[in-house]
Coordinates of C-alpha atoms in Angstrom, one line a residue:
Chain A
M90 CA 97.4 38.7 40.1
S91 CA 99.5 41.5 40.8
A92 CA 103.5 41.5 40.5
V93 CA 105.2 41.6 44.1
I94 CA 108.6 41.5 42.1
R95 CA 109.3 43.3 39.2
F96 CA 113.0 43.8 37.3
E97 CA 112.8 46.5 35.0
S98 CA 115.8 46.8 32.5
Y99 CA 117.9 45.8 35.3
T100 CA 121.5 45.3 35.1
W101 CA 124.3 44.4 37.6
R102 CA 128.1 44.2 37.0
Y103 CA 130.5 43.1 39.8
S104 CA 133.1 45.5 39.9
R105 CA 135.8 42.5 39.6
T106 CA 134.1 41.3 36.0
K107 CA 133.6 42.9 32.7
Q108 CA 130.4 41.3 32.0
P109 CA 127.4 41.9 33.5
A110 CA 125.9 39.2 35.6
L111 CA 122.5 40.3 35.0
D112 CA 122.0 42.2 31.5
A113 CA 119.1 44.4 31.2
I114 CA 116.5 42.0 32.5
D115 CA 113.0 42.2 32.5
L116 CA 110.8 40.1 35.1
E117 CA 107.6 39.9 36.7
I118 CA 106.8 37.4 39.4
E119 CA 103.3 37.1 40.6
E120 CA 101.8 37.2 44.2
G121 CA 101.5 33.9 46.0
A122 CA 103.4 31.9 42.7
I123 CA 105.8 29.5 43.0
V124 CA 108.7 30.4 40.6
G125 CA 111.8 28.0 39.6
V126 CA 115.0 29.7 38.3
I127 CA 117.3 27.7 36.5
G128 CA 120.5 28.0 34.6
P129 CA 124.1 27.0 34.1
N130 CA 126.6 27.8 36.9
G131 CA 127.5 31.8 36.2
S132 CA 124.3 32.6 34.7
G133 CA 123.4 35.1 37.3
K134 CA 120.9 33.0 39.5
T135 CA 122.2 34.0 42.7
T136 CA 122.9 37.7 41.7
L137 CA 119.1 37.6 40.8
A138 CA 118.2 36.4 44.4
Y139 CA 120.8 39.0 46.0
S140 CA 119.0 41.7 43.9
I141 CA 115.7 41.0 45.4
N142 CA 116.6 40.9 49.1
G143 CA 119.3 43.9 48.7
L144 CA 122.2 42.4 49.3
I145 CA 123.3 43.6 46.1
P146 CA 124.0 46.3 45.7
R147 CA 124.3 47.0 49.7
Q148 CA 126.9 44.1 50.2
E149 CA 128.7 44.0 46.9
M150 CA 130.8 46.3 44.8
G151 CA 129.4 47.0 41.4
V152 CA 127.7 48.7 38.7
R153 CA 123.8 48.8 39.0
K154 CA 121.2 50.2 36.2
G155 CA 117.6 49.8 35.9
K156 CA 115.1 49.0 39.0
V157 CA 114.0 46.1 41.3
Y158 CA 110.6 46.7 42.9
V159 CA 109.5 44.8 45.9
M160 CA 105.6 44.9 46.7
G161 CA 105.5 48.0 44.6
R162 CA 108.4 50.2 46.0
E163 CA 112.2 49.9 44.5
V164 CA 114.5 48.2 46.8
M165 CA 116.9 50.9 47.5
A166 CA 114.0 52.7 49.1
Y167 CA 113.7 49.8 51.8
T168 CA 116.1 49.9 54.4
P169 CA 117.6 46.7 55.3
A170 CA 115.5 45.8 58.5
E171 CA 112.3 46.7 56.2
L172 CA 113.3 44.8 53.0
C173 CA 114.2 41.7 55.5
Q174 CA 110.7 41.6 56.8
R175 CA 109.3 41.4 53.2
V176 CA 112.1 39.3 51.6
G177 CA 113.6 35.8 53.2
L178 CA 116.4 34.5 51.9
V179 CA 117.9 31.1 52.2
F180 CA 121.2 30.3 51.2
S181 CA 122.9 27.1 49.5
D182 CA 125.2 26.5 52.5
P183 CA 123.3 26.4 55.4
E184 CA 125.9 25.9 57.7
A185 CA 127.6 29.4 56.3
Q186 CA 124.7 31.0 57.6
F187 CA 124.5 29.6 61.3
T188 CA 125.8 32.1 63.6
A189 CA 124.2 30.8 66.9
M190 CA 125.1 28.0 69.5
T191 CA 121.9 26.3 69.5
V192 CA 119.3 25.6 66.6
E193 CA 116.6 27.4 69.1
D194 CA 119.0 30.9 69.1
E195 CA 119.6 30.5 65.4
V196 CA 115.7 30.3 64.8
V197 CA 114.9 33.0 67.0
F198 CA 118.0 35.5 65.9
G199 CA 115.8 37.0 62.8
M200 CA 112.9 37.6 65.3
E201 CA 114.9 39.3 67.8
N202 CA 116.5 41.5 65.3
L203 CA 112.8 42.6 64.4
G204 CA 112.1 43.5 68.0
L205 CA 109.4 41.3 68.2
P206 CA 107.8 40.5 71.6
I207 CA 109.0 37.5 73.5
E208 CA 105.0 36.2 73.1
E209 CA 104.9 36.6 69.2
I210 CA 108.4 35.1 69.1
E211 CA 107.0 31.9 71.1
R212 CA 103.8 31.9 68.7
R213 CA 106.0 32.0 65.7
L214 CA 108.1 29.1 67.0
A215 CA 104.9 27.2 67.7
W216 CA 104.3 27.5 63.9
V217 CA 107.6 26.9 62.2
V218 CA 109.0 24.1 64.4
P219 CA 106.6 21.4 63.7
L220 CA 105.9 22.9 60.0
T221 CA 109.9 22.3 59.4
E222 CA 110.2 19.3 61.7
I223 CA 113.0 20.5 63.7
G224 CA 111.5 20.2 67.0
P225 CA 113.7 17.5 68.3
L226 CA 116.9 19.5 67.2
M227 CA 116.3 22.5 69.2
D228 CA 119.1 22.2 71.9
K229 CA 121.7 21.1 69.4
P230 CA 124.1 22.9 68.0
P231 CA 123.1 23.6 64.4
Y232 CA 126.2 22.6 62.9
E233 CA 126.4 19.2 64.4
V234 CA 123.0 18.2 62.5
S235 CA 122.7 16.4 59.6
G236 CA 123.0 18.3 56.0
G237 CA 119.1 18.1 55.6
Q238 CA 118.2 19.2 58.9
K239 CA 120.6 22.3 58.7
Q240 CA 118.8 23.4 55.6
R241 CA 115.4 23.2 57.5
V242 CA 116.8 24.8 60.3
A243 CA 118.2 27.7 57.9
L244 CA 114.5 27.6 56.5
A245 CA 113.0 27.8 59.7
S246 CA 115.0 30.8 60.7
V247 CA 113.8 32.8 57.5
L248 CA 110.0 31.6 57.7
A249 CA 109.8 32.8 61.4
M250 CA 110.5 36.3 60.2
R251 CA 107.4 35.7 58.3
P252 CA 108.4 37.2 54.8
P253 CA 105.6 37.4 52.2
I254 CA 108.4 36.7 49.5
L255 CA 111.0 33.6 50.3
V256 CA 113.9 33.6 47.9
L257 CA 115.8 29.9 48.0
D258 CA 119.1 29.8 46.4
E259 CA 119.9 26.5 45.4
P260 CA 118.8 25.2 49.0
T261 CA 119.3 21.1 48.0
T262 CA 122.8 21.6 46.5
M263 CA 124.7 20.2 49.5
L264 CA 121.8 17.6 50.3
D265 CA 121.5 13.8 49.9
P266 CA 118.0 12.6 48.1
L267 CA 116.0 12.2 51.5
G268 CA 117.2 15.9 52.6
R269 CA 116.1 17.4 49.4
R270 CA 112.7 15.6 49.3
R271 CA 112.0 16.9 52.8
V272 CA 113.2 20.6 51.8
F273 CA 110.5 20.2 49.1
Q274 CA 108.1 18.8 51.3
V275 CA 108.3 22.1 53.2
L276 CA 107.9 24.3 50.4
E277 CA 104.8 22.1 49.3
R278 CA 103.2 23.0 52.6
L279 CA 104.0 26.5 52.5
K280 CA 102.3 26.4 48.9
R281 CA 99.2 24.6 49.9
E282 CA 98.5 26.4 53.3
Y283 CA 100.0 30.0 53.1
Q284 CA 100.0 30.7 49.4
S285 CA 103.4 32.2 49.9
T286 CA 105.6 33.8 47.2
I287 CA 108.6 31.4 46.5
I288 CA 111.5 31.8 44.5
V289 CA 113.6 28.7 44.3
I290 CA 116.8 28.5 42.3
E291 CA 117.7 24.8 41.7
H292 CA 119.2 22.5 39.6
S293 CA 117.1 19.6 41.0
L294 CA 114.5 19.5 38.8
E295 CA 112.6 16.3 39.5
H296 CA 111.7 18.1 42.6
L297 CA 111.1 21.6 41.4
I298 CA 109.0 20.8 38.5
P299 CA 106.0 19.5 40.5
L300 CA 106.0 22.6 42.5
A301 CA 106.7 25.4 40.2
D302 CA 103.9 27.4 38.9
H303 CA 106.3 29.1 36.7
M304 CA 110.1 28.7 35.5
V305 CA 112.6 31.2 34.4
L306 CA 115.6 30.4 32.2
L307 CA 118.8 32.5 33.0
Y308 CA 121.4 32.3 30.8
Y309 CA 124.5 34.2 31.1
G310 CA 122.5 37.4 32.6
K311 CA 119.6 37.2 30.1
V312 CA 116.3 35.9 30.8
L313 CA 116.0 33.4 27.8
L314 CA 112.7 32.2 28.8
A315 CA 110.2 32.7 31.3
D316 CA 106.7 31.2 31.4
E317 CA 104.3 28.5 33.2
T318 CA 105.9 25.5 34.0
E319 CA 104.3 23.1 31.4
P320 CA 104.4 25.1 28.4
F321 CA 108.1 26.0 29.5
F322 CA 109.0 22.4 29.0
E323 CA 107.5 22.2 25.8
R324 CA 110.6 24.0 24.4
L325 CA 112.7 21.4 25.5
A326 CA 115.0 21.3 22.4
F327 CA 115.5 25.0 23.4
L328 CA 116.2 24.3 26.9
M329 CA 118.4 21.6 26.1
E330 CA 120.6 23.7 23.9
H331 CA 121.1 26.1 26.8
D332 CA 122.5 23.5 29.0
V333 CA 119.2 22.5 31.2
F334 CA 118.9 18.8 31.4
P335 CA 115.2 17.8 32.1
P336 CA 114.2 14.9 34.5
G337 CA 114.5 11.5 32.7
V338 CA 110.9 11.2 32.3
V339 CA 110.3 14.4 30.3
E340 CA 113.3 13.7 28.1
F341 CA 111.8 9.9 27.6
F342 CA 108.7 11.5 26.2
Y343 CA 110.4 14.3 24.3
H344 CA 112.1 11.4 22.4
L345 CA 108.6 9.4 22.1
K346 CA 107.0 12.6 20.6
Q347 CA 110.2 13.3 18.3
A348 CA 109.9 9.7 17.0
G349 CA 106.1 10.0 16.5
E350 CA 105.3 7.7 19.0
Y351 CA 103.6 10.2 21.5
P352 CA 101.0 12.6 20.0
A353 CA 102.6 15.9 18.6
D354 CA 99.9 18.1 20.3
A355 CA 99.9 16.2 23.6
P356 CA 101.6 17.8 26.7
L357 CA 105.2 16.5 28.2
P358 CA 104.2 14.7 31.2
L359 CA 106.7 16.5 34.0
T360 CA 106.6 14.1 36.9
V361 CA 107.3 10.2 37.1
E362 CA 103.5 9.8 37.9
D363 CA 102.2 11.9 35.0
G364 CA 104.6 9.9 32.7
T365 CA 103.3 6.4 34.3
A366 CA 99.7 7.4 33.6
R367 CA 100.6 8.5 30.0
L368 CA 102.6 5.5 29.1
R369 CA 99.6 3.4 30.5
E370 CA 97.2 5.3 28.3
L371 CA 99.8 4.8 25.3
L372 CA 100.3 0.9 25.9
G373 CA 96.6 0.6 26.8
G374 CA 95.7 2.2 23.4
K375 CA 98.1 0.2 21.4
G376 CA 96.8 -3.4 23.3
Chain B
M187 CA 128.1 6.1 82.7
Q188 CA 127.0 9.6 82.3
K189 CA 126.9 10.4 78.6
M190 CA 128.8 13.4 78.0
H191 CA 128.5 16.2 75.0
K192 CA 131.2 17.8 73.2
T193 CA 131.4 21.3 73.4
I194 CA 134.0 24.0 71.6
L195 CA 134.8 24.5 75.4
G196 CA 135.2 21.2 76.5
Y197 CA 132.9 18.3 77.6
V198 CA 129.7 18.8 79.4
P199 CA 127.3 16.0 80.9
E200 CA 124.2 15.6 78.9
A201 CA 122.2 16.2 82.0
S202 CA 123.4 17.8 85.3
P203 CA 121.7 19.1 88.6
L204 CA 123.9 22.1 88.0
Y205 CA 122.1 22.9 84.9
E206 CA 119.6 24.1 87.0
V207 CA 121.6 26.9 88.4
H208 CA 121.4 30.0 86.3
P209 CA 124.5 30.4 83.9
F210 CA 125.3 33.7 85.6
V211 CA 125.8 32.0 89.1
R212 CA 128.2 29.5 87.5
L213 CA 130.1 32.2 85.7
Y214 CA 130.0 34.1 89.1
F215 CA 131.5 31.4 90.9
L216 CA 134.4 30.9 88.4
M217 CA 134.9 34.5 88.6
V218 CA 134.8 34.9 92.5
V219 CA 135.9 31.3 93.7
S220 CA 139.1 31.6 91.4
I221 CA 140.3 34.4 93.6
F222 CA 140.3 32.6 96.5
P223 CA 143.4 30.8 96.2
M224 CA 145.1 34.3 95.4
I225 CA 144.0 35.2 99.1
I226 CA 144.8 32.1 100.5
G227 CA 148.3 31.2 101.5
A228 CA 148.0 28.0 103.3
P229 CA 148.2 24.8 100.9
E230 CA 145.7 22.8 102.9
W231 CA 143.1 25.3 102.6
N232 CA 143.6 25.4 98.9
L233 CA 143.8 21.7 98.6
A234 CA 140.8 21.9 100.2
L235 CA 139.0 23.9 97.7
I236 CA 140.2 21.1 95.1
L237 CA 138.4 18.8 97.1
V238 CA 135.0 21.1 97.1
V239 CA 135.3 21.2 93.5
L240 CA 135.8 17.6 92.9
V241 CA 132.7 17.2 94.9
L242 CA 130.6 19.5 92.9
M243 CA 132.0 17.9 89.8
K244 CA 130.7 14.5 91.1
Y245 CA 127.5 16.1 92.0
G246 CA 127.3 17.8 88.5
R247 CA 127.5 14.1 87.0
V248 CA 130.7 15.4 85.3
S249 CA 132.9 12.4 84.4
L250 CA 136.0 13.1 86.4
S251 CA 138.1 11.2 83.4
T252 CA 137.7 14.6 81.8
L253 CA 140.5 15.6 84.4
K254 CA 142.8 13.3 82.8
L255 CA 142.9 16.2 79.7
Y256 CA 144.5 18.6 82.4
V257 CA 147.0 16.0 84.0
P258 CA 150.0 17.0 81.8
I259 CA 149.3 20.7 81.9
S260 CA 149.2 20.4 85.6
I261 CA 152.3 18.3 85.9
S262 CA 154.3 20.4 83.7
M263 CA 153.3 23.5 85.2
G264 CA 154.5 21.9 88.7
M265 CA 157.6 20.9 87.2
L266 CA 158.1 24.7 85.7
I267 CA 157.6 26.3 89.2
L268 CA 159.8 23.9 91.1
L269 CA 162.7 24.5 88.4
S270 CA 162.4 28.3 88.6
Y271 CA 161.9 28.7 92.3
T272 CA 164.6 26.0 92.9
L273 CA 167.2 25.7 90.4
L274 CA 167.0 28.9 88.8
G275 CA 166.0 30.7 92.1
G276 CA 169.4 32.3 92.5
I277 CA 172.0 32.1 95.6
H278 CA 170.6 33.1 98.8
P279 CA 173.1 33.0 101.9
E280 CA 170.5 33.6 104.2
F281 CA 168.2 30.7 103.4
H282 CA 168.5 26.9 104.6
V283 CA 170.2 24.7 102.0
V284 CA 168.0 21.1 102.0
F285 CA 170.8 19.6 99.4
R286 CA 172.7 20.1 96.5
I287 CA 172.2 19.2 92.8
L288 CA 175.3 19.5 90.6
G289 CA 177.1 22.0 93.1
F290 CA 173.5 24.3 93.2
P291 CA 172.1 24.8 96.5
I292 CA 168.2 23.9 97.0
Y293 CA 166.9 25.9 99.7
Y294 CA 164.1 25.0 101.6
E295 CA 162.4 28.6 101.5
R296 CA 162.3 28.2 98.0
I297 CA 160.8 25.0 98.0
E298 CA 158.2 26.0 100.3
A299 CA 157.4 29.1 97.9
A300 CA 157.0 26.4 95.0
V301 CA 154.7 24.5 96.9
E302 CA 152.7 27.7 97.9
V303 CA 152.3 28.9 94.6
Y304 CA 151.5 25.6 92.8
T305 CA 148.9 24.8 95.3
R306 CA 147.3 28.4 94.5
I307 CA 147.5 27.9 91.0
L308 CA 145.8 24.1 91.0
P309 CA 142.5 25.2 92.6
M310 CA 142.2 27.9 89.7
I311 CA 142.6 25.1 87.1
F312 CA 139.9 23.0 89.1
V313 CA 137.9 25.8 89.3
M314 CA 138.0 26.4 85.4
V315 CA 137.6 22.4 84.9
L316 CA 134.5 22.6 86.6
F317 CA 133.0 25.8 84.9
L318 CA 133.9 24.3 81.3
S319 CA 132.4 21.0 82.3
T320 CA 129.1 22.2 83.5
S321 CA 128.6 25.0 80.8
R322 CA 127.6 24.8 77.4
E323 CA 128.5 27.9 74.8
R324 CA 125.1 29.1 75.3
D325 CA 125.4 29.4 79.1
V326 CA 128.3 31.7 78.6
L327 CA 126.4 34.0 76.5
V328 CA 123.1 33.9 78.6
A329 CA 125.3 34.5 81.7
M330 CA 127.1 37.5 79.5
R331 CA 123.5 38.9 78.5
W332 CA 122.1 38.7 82.0
A333 CA 124.8 40.6 83.2
R334 CA 124.0 43.3 80.8
I335 CA 126.7 43.2 78.5
P336 CA 125.8 44.8 75.5
F337 CA 124.5 42.4 72.8
T338 CA 126.8 43.5 70.1
V339 CA 129.4 42.1 72.5
T340 CA 127.8 38.9 73.4
Y341 CA 127.2 38.2 69.7
M342 CA 130.6 39.0 68.6
T343 CA 131.7 36.3 71.6
A344 CA 129.4 34.0 70.2
M345 CA 131.0 34.4 66.6
A346 CA 134.1 34.1 67.9
L347 CA 133.4 30.7 69.9
R348 CA 131.5 29.6 66.7
A349 CA 134.9 30.4 64.4
V350 CA 137.0 28.8 66.6
G351 CA 135.0 25.7 65.7
M352 CA 134.9 26.2 62.0
V353 CA 138.7 26.9 61.9
I354 CA 139.2 23.7 63.7
E355 CA 137.0 22.1 61.3
D356 CA 138.6 23.8 58.1
F357 CA 142.2 22.9 59.4
S358 CA 141.2 19.2 59.4
I359 CA 139.6 19.5 56.2
V360 CA 142.5 21.3 54.5
R361 CA 145.1 18.8 56.4
Q362 CA 143.1 15.9 54.9
A363 CA 143.3 17.4 51.2
E364 CA 146.9 18.2 51.6
K365 CA 147.4 14.7 52.7
A366 CA 145.3 13.3 50.0
R367 CA 147.8 14.9 47.4
G368 CA 150.5 13.2 49.0
F369 CA 151.9 15.6 51.7
D370 CA 152.9 14.2 54.6
P371 CA 155.1 15.8 56.9
H372 CA 155.4 12.8 59.5
G373 CA 159.0 12.1 60.3
K374 CA 160.3 15.5 59.0
S375 CA 162.2 18.2 61.2
L376 CA 160.2 20.7 63.0
G377 CA 161.9 23.8 60.7
Y378 CA 160.4 21.6 57.6
K379 CA 157.3 21.3 59.3
L380 CA 156.9 25.0 60.4
R381 CA 158.0 26.1 56.6
Q382 CA 155.3 23.8 55.3
F383 CA 152.8 25.2 57.7
V384 CA 152.3 27.6 55.0
M385 CA 150.5 25.4 53.0
Y386 CA 148.1 25.1 55.6
I387 CA 147.7 28.9 56.2
I388 CA 147.0 29.9 52.8
P389 CA 143.9 28.1 52.1
L390 CA 142.6 28.5 56.0
M391 CA 143.2 32.3 55.2
A392 CA 141.0 32.2 52.1
L393 CA 138.2 30.0 53.9
S394 CA 138.1 32.5 56.6
L395 CA 137.7 35.5 54.8
R396 CA 134.9 33.5 52.4
R397 CA 133.2 32.6 55.8
S398 CA 133.1 36.2 57.1
E399 CA 131.8 37.2 54.1
E400 CA 128.8 34.5 54.1
F401 CA 128.5 35.4 57.4
T402 CA 128.0 38.9 57.0
K403 CA 125.4 38.5 54.2
A404 CA 123.4 36.1 56.5
I405 CA 123.3 38.4 59.2
V406 CA 122.2 41.4 57.1
A407 CA 119.6 39.2 55.6
R408 CA 118.0 38.5 59.1
G409 CA 118.1 42.3 59.9
Y410 CA 121.1 42.2 62.2
S411 CA 122.9 45.8 62.2
F412 CA 125.4 46.5 64.9
T413 CA 123.4 49.9 65.6
G414 CA 120.2 47.7 65.9
L415 CA 116.9 48.8 64.4
K416 CA 116.0 52.4 64.9
N417 CA 113.4 52.9 67.7
V418 CA 113.3 48.8 68.3
K419 CA 114.3 47.4 71.6
R420 CA 115.8 44.1 71.1
P421 CA 114.0 41.5 73.1
D422 CA 115.8 38.7 74.4
Y423 CA 114.3 35.4 73.8
V424 CA 117.2 33.2 75.1
L425 CA 117.3 35.0 78.2
S426 CA 113.6 34.8 78.9
K427 CA 114.2 30.8 78.9
Y428 CA 116.6 31.5 81.8
P429 CA 114.6 32.8 84.8
F430 CA 117.0 34.1 87.7
R431 CA 115.2 32.3 91.0
T432 CA 115.5 33.0 94.5
R433 CA 117.7 30.0 94.9
D434 CA 120.1 31.7 92.6
A435 CA 120.4 35.3 94.5
V436 CA 120.9 32.9 97.7
L437 CA 124.0 31.2 95.8
I438 CA 125.2 34.6 94.7
L439 CA 125.1 35.7 98.4
I440 CA 126.8 32.5 99.6
I441 CA 129.5 33.0 97.2
T442 CA 130.0 36.7 97.9
G443 CA 129.8 35.6 101.8
F444 CA 132.4 33.2 101.2
L445 CA 134.8 35.9 99.5
I446 CA 133.9 38.4 102.5
G447 CA 134.8 36.0 105.1
I448 CA 138.1 34.5 103.4
L449 CA 139.0 38.4 103.0
Y450 CA 138.4 38.8 106.8
L451 CA 140.2 35.8 107.8
R452 CA 143.2 37.0 105.9
Y453 CA 143.5 40.5 106.1
G454 CA 141.2 40.9 109.6
L455 CA 142.6 37.8 111.6
G456 CA 145.9 37.5 109.7
M457 CA 144.6 33.5 109.0
L458 CA 145.1 31.3 106.1
T459 CA 148.7 32.2 105.5
L460 CA 151.7 30.0 104.6
E461 CA 153.2 31.2 107.9
G462 CA 152.0 28.6 110.9
S463 CA 149.9 26.4 108.3
V464 CA 150.1 22.8 108.6
T465 CA 151.8 22.3 105.6
Q466 CA 154.6 24.5 106.6
R467 CA 155.0 22.7 109.6
W468 CA 154.9 19.5 107.5
L469 CA 157.6 20.5 105.1
R470 CA 159.9 21.8 107.6
Q471 CA 159.5 18.8 109.6
W472 CA 160.3 16.7 106.6
L473 CA 163.2 18.9 104.8
L474 CA 164.7 20.3 107.8
G475 CA 164.1 17.9 110.6
G476 CA 162.6 20.7 112.4
A477 CA 166.2 22.8 112.2
A478 CA 164.6 26.1 111.3

């Protein structure tokens, strides 16, 4: 697969800070992959997201070095309108991005900006509304629906623009567990049915891990680790040293492995289902 | 009981036959019918206009209890008008004195003028209440867009409406946060409250600045620019959901017809004035006993 996003020795320093938010990073993201980006607060995750869709450097003051390529072209070679058709960005606070009076207006806003004909807008609505399950909300003000619904509205308003690349900046930070699950269910459908390239910046690993093909650890401006999800979590000690707290099931099997209770060469289970199956095998083997 | 829905502008019924009318017609009604009391001087006709508005509110399933919200402002406005026209109306030896308060003469002509002005203002308030009670925020924007007001202007209006709601929410959050930390201006003097108001203003300003930055990023990320996309005509999906029907055109004609009719009666035939009105005759009879 080819890389749809490529960072080449990319550095960004905000004018108000001394240290760069991203420091000479090199990173490639393949087409159709779901990539989870993790790291502690202040590690440059949002800067990475904004650098892909051009909000950096267009809406921020700072110093930029290196290159960011999106679908083979440098980000700055695109006009903002061209770029937003290629990269959709969902913010962590959905309410902050609502500018319309009804959910329907909010979802069509981006499509109107693109100058799409009414028939095409209707076609896309017919696709995105059931996908994100926001049908009953269409006439309501977007700021009056629940947290999970708000994030699905925000997601729908970006998806409706049909960007081949979707970047979600901590989309579930403000949501309850049910809201989180439903947002990830939408992402799962996008992966399964549309093979979209999705970059998810997220702290909630239990939902992200089953979905992600690749993981990236950002740590204070540096890409410390980037790998496929399974081998990524094999380096658990390294991750924990860098403030990554894995789901309980991963940590549990890691401790079993350390204690010699779990085969050293066996991969760590990443989900509860996987862990349950492995535990059954272990117990069955002993019994 | 009709279920009402809260909007930034007021309360609207969940369902109403008036929603079948194009939002522009509702806006046109507001703009044109509000002018009627400026033309009509006879209080009884202005009171009749209030009745018409009440009938429309009832037909539109507007909960008439929403009118309670406007009672204090209507009463205080009436009092202010009456006071400024009578007690503060000056000395006019040519006018008829009805009675005196602490030696100040209260003239019949000033009372008559106060009644005229008040009965001009009241229907305007009612027309505005009808509009606010039957128009959601989206309707206002649709009406403006249908009137070919540039998208940038209507969008700014939408943002302003949205910002009002957000500032109210933010104010409530900041106030709760201040209270949670022991700040309670209850029972303190007005001066103290005003001084402490700075405590609200600073976080509100900071929140507003942050919000505007987030708004900007959000709309830029979805391809919005004030100049629009080059060579791309911006479609109006929302407007396409509100077809302007023949019935709407007829309603516009009827409203315009009424305006022309009233203008003709007032300036062509000299009717609808305070002079010779039923109210004036009744007031004279009551206050002057037919002396004037």
